[in-house]
mmCIF file with all atom_site columns, C-alpha atoms in Angstrom:
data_model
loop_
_atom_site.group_PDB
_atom_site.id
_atom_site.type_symbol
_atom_site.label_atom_id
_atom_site.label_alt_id
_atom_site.label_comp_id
_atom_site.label_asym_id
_atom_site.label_entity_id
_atom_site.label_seq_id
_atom_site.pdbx_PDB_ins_code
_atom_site.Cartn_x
_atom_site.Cartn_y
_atom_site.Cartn_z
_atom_site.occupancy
_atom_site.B_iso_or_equiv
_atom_site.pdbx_formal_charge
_atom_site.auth_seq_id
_atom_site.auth_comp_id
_atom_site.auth_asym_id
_atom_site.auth_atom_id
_atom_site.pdbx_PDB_model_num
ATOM 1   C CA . UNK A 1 1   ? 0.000  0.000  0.000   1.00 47.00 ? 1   UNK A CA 1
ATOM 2   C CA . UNK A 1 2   ? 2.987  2.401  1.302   1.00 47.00 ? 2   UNK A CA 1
ATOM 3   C CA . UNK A 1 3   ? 4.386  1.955  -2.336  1.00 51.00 ? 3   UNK A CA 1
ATOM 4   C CA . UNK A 1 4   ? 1.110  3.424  -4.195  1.00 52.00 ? 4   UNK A CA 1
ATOM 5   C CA . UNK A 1 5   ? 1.204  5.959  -2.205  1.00 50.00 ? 5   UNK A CA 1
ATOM 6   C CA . UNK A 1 6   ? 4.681  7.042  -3.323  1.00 49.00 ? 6   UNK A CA 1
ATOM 7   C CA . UNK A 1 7   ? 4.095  6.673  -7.312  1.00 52.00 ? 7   UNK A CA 1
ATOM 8   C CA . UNK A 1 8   ? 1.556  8.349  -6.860  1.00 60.00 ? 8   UNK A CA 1
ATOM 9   C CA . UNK A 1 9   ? 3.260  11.343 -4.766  1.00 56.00 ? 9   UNK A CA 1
ATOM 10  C CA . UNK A 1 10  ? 6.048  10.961 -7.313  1.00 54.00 ? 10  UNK A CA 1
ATOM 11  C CA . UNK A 1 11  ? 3.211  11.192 -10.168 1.00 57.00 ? 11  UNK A CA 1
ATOM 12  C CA . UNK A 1 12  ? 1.353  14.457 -8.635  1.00 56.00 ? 12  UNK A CA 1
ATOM 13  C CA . UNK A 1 13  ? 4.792  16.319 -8.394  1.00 54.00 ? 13  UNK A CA 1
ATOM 14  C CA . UNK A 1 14  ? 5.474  15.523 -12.455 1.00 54.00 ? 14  UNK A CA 1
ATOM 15  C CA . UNK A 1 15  ? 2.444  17.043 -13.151 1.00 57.00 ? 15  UNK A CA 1
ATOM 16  C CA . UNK A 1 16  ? 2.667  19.844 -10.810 1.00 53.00 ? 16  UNK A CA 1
ATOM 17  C CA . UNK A 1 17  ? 6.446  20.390 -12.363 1.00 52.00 ? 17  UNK A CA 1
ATOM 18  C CA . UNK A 1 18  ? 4.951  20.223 -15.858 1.00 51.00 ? 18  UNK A CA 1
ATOM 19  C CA . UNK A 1 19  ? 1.879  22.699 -15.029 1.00 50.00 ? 19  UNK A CA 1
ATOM 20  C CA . UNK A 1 20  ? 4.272  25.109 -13.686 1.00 49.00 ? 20  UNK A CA 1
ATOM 21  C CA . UNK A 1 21  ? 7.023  25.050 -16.781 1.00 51.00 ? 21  UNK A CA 1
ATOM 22  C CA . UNK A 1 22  ? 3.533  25.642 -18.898 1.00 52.00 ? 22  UNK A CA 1
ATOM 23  C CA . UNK A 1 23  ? 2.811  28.447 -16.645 1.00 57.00 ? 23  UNK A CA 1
ATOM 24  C CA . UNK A 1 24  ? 6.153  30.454 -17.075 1.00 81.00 ? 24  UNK A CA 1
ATOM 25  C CA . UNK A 1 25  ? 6.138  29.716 -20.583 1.00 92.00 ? 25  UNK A CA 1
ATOM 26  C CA . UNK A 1 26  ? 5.697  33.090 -23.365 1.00 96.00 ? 26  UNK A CA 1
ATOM 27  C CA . UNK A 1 27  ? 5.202  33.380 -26.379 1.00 97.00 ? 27  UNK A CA 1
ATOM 28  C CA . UNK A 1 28  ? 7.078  34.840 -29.389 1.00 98.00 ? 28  UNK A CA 1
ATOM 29  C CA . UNK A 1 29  ? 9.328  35.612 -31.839 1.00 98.00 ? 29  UNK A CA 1
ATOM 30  C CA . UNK A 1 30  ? 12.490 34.365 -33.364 1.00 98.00 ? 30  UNK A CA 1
ATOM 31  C CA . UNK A 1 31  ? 14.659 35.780 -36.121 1.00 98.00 ? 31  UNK A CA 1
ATOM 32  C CA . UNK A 1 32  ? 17.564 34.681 -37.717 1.00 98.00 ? 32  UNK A CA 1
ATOM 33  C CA . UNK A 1 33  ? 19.480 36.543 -40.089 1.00 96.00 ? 33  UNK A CA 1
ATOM 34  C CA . UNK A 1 34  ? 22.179 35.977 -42.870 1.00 95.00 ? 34  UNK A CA 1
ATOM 35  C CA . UNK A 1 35  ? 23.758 32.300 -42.721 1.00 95.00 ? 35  UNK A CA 1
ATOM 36  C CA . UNK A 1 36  ? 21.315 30.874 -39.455 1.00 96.00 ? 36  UNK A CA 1
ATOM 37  C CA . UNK A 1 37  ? 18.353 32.717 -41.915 1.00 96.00 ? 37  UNK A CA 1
ATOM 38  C CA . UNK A 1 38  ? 19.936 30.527 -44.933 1.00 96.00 ? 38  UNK A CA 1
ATOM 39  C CA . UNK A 1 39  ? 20.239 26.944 -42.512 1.00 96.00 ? 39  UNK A CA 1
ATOM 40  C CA . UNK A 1 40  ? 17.033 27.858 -40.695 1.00 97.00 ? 40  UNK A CA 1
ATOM 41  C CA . UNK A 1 41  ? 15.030 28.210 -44.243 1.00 96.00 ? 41  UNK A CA 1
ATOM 42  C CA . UNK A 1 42  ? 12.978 30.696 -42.715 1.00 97.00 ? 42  UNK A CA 1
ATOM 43  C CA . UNK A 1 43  ? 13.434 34.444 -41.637 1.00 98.00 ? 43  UNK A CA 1
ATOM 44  C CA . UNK A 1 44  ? 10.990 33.809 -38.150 1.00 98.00 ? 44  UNK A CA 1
ATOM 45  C CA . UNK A 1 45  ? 9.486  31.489 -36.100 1.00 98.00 ? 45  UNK A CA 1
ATOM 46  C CA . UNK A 1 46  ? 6.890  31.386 -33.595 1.00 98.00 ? 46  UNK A CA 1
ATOM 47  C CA . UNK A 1 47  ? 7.454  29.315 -30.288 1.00 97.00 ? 47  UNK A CA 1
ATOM 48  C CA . UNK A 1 48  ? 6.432  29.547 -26.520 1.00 97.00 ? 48  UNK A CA 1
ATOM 49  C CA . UNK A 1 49  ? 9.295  28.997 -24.191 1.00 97.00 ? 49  UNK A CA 1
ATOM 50  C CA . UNK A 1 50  ? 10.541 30.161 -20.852 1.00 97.00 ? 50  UNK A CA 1
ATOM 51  C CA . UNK A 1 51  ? 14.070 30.158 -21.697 1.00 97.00 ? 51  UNK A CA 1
ATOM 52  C CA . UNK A 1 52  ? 16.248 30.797 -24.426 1.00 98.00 ? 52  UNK A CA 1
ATOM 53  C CA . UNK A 1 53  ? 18.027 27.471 -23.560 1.00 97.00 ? 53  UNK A CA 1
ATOM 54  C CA . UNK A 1 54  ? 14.510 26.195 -24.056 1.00 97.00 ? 54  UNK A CA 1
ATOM 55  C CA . UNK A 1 55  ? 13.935 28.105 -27.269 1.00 98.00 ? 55  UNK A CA 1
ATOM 56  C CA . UNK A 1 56  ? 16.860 26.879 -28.440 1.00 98.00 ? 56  UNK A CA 1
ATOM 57  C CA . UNK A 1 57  ? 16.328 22.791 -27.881 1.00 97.00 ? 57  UNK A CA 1
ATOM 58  C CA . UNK A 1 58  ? 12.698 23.649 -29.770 1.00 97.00 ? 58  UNK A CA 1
ATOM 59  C CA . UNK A 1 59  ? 14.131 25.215 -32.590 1.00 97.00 ? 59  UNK A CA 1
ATOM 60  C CA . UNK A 1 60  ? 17.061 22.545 -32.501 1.00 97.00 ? 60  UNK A CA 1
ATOM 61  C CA . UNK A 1 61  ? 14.153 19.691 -32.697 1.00 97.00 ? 61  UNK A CA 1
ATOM 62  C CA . UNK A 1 62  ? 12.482 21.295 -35.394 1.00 96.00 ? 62  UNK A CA 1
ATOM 63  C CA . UNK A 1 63  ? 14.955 22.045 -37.653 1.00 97.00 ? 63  UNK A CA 1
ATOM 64  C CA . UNK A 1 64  ? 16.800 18.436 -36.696 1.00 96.00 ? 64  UNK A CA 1
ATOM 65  C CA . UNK A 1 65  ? 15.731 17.804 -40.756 1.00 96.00 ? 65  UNK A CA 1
ATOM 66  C CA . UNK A 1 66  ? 18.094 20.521 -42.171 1.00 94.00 ? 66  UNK A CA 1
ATOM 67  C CA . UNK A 1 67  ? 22.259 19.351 -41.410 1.00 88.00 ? 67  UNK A CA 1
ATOM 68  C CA . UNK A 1 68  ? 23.507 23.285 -41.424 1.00 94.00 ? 68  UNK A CA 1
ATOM 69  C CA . UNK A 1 69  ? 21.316 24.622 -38.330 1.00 97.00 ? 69  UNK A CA 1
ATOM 70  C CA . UNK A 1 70  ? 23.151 22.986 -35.181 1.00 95.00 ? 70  UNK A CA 1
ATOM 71  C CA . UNK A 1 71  ? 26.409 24.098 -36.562 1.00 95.00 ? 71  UNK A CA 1
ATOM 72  C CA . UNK A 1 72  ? 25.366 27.593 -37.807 1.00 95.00 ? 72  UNK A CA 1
ATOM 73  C CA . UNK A 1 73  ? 23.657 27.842 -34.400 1.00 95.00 ? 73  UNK A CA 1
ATOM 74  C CA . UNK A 1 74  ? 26.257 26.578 -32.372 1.00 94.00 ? 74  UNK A CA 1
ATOM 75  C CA . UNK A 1 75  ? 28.563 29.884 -33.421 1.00 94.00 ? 75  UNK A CA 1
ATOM 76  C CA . UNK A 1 76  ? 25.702 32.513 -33.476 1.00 96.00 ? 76  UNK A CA 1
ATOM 77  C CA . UNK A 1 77  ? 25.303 34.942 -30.615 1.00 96.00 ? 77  UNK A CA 1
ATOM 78  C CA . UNK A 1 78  ? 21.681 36.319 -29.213 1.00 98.00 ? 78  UNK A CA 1
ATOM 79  C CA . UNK A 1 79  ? 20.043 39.101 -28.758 1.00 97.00 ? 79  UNK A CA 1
ATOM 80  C CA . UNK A 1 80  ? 16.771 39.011 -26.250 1.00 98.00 ? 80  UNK A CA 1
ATOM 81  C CA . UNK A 1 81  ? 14.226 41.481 -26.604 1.00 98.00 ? 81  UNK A CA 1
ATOM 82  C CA . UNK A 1 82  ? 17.994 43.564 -28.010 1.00 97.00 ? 82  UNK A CA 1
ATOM 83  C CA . UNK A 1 83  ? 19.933 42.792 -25.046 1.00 97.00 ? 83  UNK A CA 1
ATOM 84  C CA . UNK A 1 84  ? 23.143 41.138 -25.768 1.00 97.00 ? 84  UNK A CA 1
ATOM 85  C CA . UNK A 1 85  ? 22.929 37.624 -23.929 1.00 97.00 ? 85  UNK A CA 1
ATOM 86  C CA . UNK A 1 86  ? 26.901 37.293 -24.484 1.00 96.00 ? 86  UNK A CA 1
ATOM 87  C CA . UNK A 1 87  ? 28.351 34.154 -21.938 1.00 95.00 ? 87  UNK A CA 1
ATOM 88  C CA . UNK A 1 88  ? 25.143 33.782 -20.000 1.00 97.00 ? 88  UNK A CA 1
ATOM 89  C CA . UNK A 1 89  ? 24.280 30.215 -19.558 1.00 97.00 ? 89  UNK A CA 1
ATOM 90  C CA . UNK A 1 90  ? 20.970 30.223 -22.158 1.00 97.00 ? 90  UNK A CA 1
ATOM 91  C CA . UNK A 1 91  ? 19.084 28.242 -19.288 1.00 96.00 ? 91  UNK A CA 1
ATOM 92  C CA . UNK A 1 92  ? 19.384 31.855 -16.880 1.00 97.00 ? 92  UNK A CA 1
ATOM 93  C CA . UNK A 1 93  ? 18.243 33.708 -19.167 1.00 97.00 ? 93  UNK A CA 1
ATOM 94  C CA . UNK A 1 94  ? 14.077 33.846 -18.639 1.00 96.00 ? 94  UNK A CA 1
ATOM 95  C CA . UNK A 1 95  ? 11.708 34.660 -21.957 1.00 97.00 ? 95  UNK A CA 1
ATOM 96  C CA . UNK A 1 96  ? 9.128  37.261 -21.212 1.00 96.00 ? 96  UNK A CA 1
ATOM 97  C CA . UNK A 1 97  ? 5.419  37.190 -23.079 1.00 97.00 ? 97  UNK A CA 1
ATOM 98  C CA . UNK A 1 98  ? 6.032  38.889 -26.264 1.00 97.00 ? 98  UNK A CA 1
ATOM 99  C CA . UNK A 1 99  ? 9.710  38.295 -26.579 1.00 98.00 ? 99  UNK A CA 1
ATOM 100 C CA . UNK A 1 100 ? 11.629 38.598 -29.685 1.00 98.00 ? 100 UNK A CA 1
ATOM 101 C CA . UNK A 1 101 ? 14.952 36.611 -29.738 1.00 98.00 ? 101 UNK A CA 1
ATOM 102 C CA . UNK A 1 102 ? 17.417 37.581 -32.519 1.00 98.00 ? 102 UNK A CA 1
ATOM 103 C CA . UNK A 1 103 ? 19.771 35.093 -33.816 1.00 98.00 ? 103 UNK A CA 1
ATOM 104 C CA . UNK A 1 104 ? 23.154 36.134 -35.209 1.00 97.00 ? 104 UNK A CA 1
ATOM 105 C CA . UNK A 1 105 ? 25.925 34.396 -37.347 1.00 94.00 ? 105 UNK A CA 1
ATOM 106 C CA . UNK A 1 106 ? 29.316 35.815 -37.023 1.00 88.00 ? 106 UNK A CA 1
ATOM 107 C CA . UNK A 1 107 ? 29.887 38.311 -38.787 1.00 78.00 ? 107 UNK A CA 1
ATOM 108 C CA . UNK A 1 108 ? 32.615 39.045 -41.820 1.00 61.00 ? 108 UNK A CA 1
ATOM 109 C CA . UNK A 1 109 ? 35.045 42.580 -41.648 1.00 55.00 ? 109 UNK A CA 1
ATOM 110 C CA . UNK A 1 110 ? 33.893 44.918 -39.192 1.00 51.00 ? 110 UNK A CA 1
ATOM 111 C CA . UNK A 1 111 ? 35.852 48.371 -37.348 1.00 52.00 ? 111 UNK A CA 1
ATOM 112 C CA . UNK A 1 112 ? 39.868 47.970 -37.622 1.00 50.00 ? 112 UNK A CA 1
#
């Protein structure tokens, strides 16, 4: 009986854990520009996420078809709602509703 009871403990925090992820979740935008644009096949996406580390394992999943994205990704740097994200860990840094994540290749040239 004891053992039930702890499943289904163990089962009511899941869902709890899940309900409250879909809570914090927002909605909106990201862009990607020059080569992520060209691996992404698309200038902008819709998604609902709660982090950009979270964002980021979406778009990875849904773009898993196209062999460019991960490693086009994997150098880009972000902008969130235009705020540099720079060496934040992605998983720290929370989405609000309406958000607009831009996605950015490196860059050729530049100042000298």
């Amino acid at each position: 009986m004891m053992g039930a009871h702890v499943r289904n403990a163990a089962t009511a925090a899941r869902q709890a854990g899940r309900e409250e992820r879909e809570e914090l979740m927002a909605s909106g935008t990201i862009r990607y520009w020059a080569a992520a644009k060209a691996a992404a096949g698309t200038a902008a996406e819709r998604y609902d996420a709660a982090t950009l580390a979270d964002l980021l394992d979406q778009a990875r999943k849904e773009h898993a078809h196209q062999p460019d994205f991960e490693r086009v990704l994997a150098r880009c740097s972000f902008l969130v709602d235009e705020r540099q994200v720079g060496d934040r860990p992605h998983g720290s840094v929370e989405l609000s509703e309406g958000w607009t994540v831009e996605v950015l290749p490196p860059f050729a040239g530049g100042a000298r």
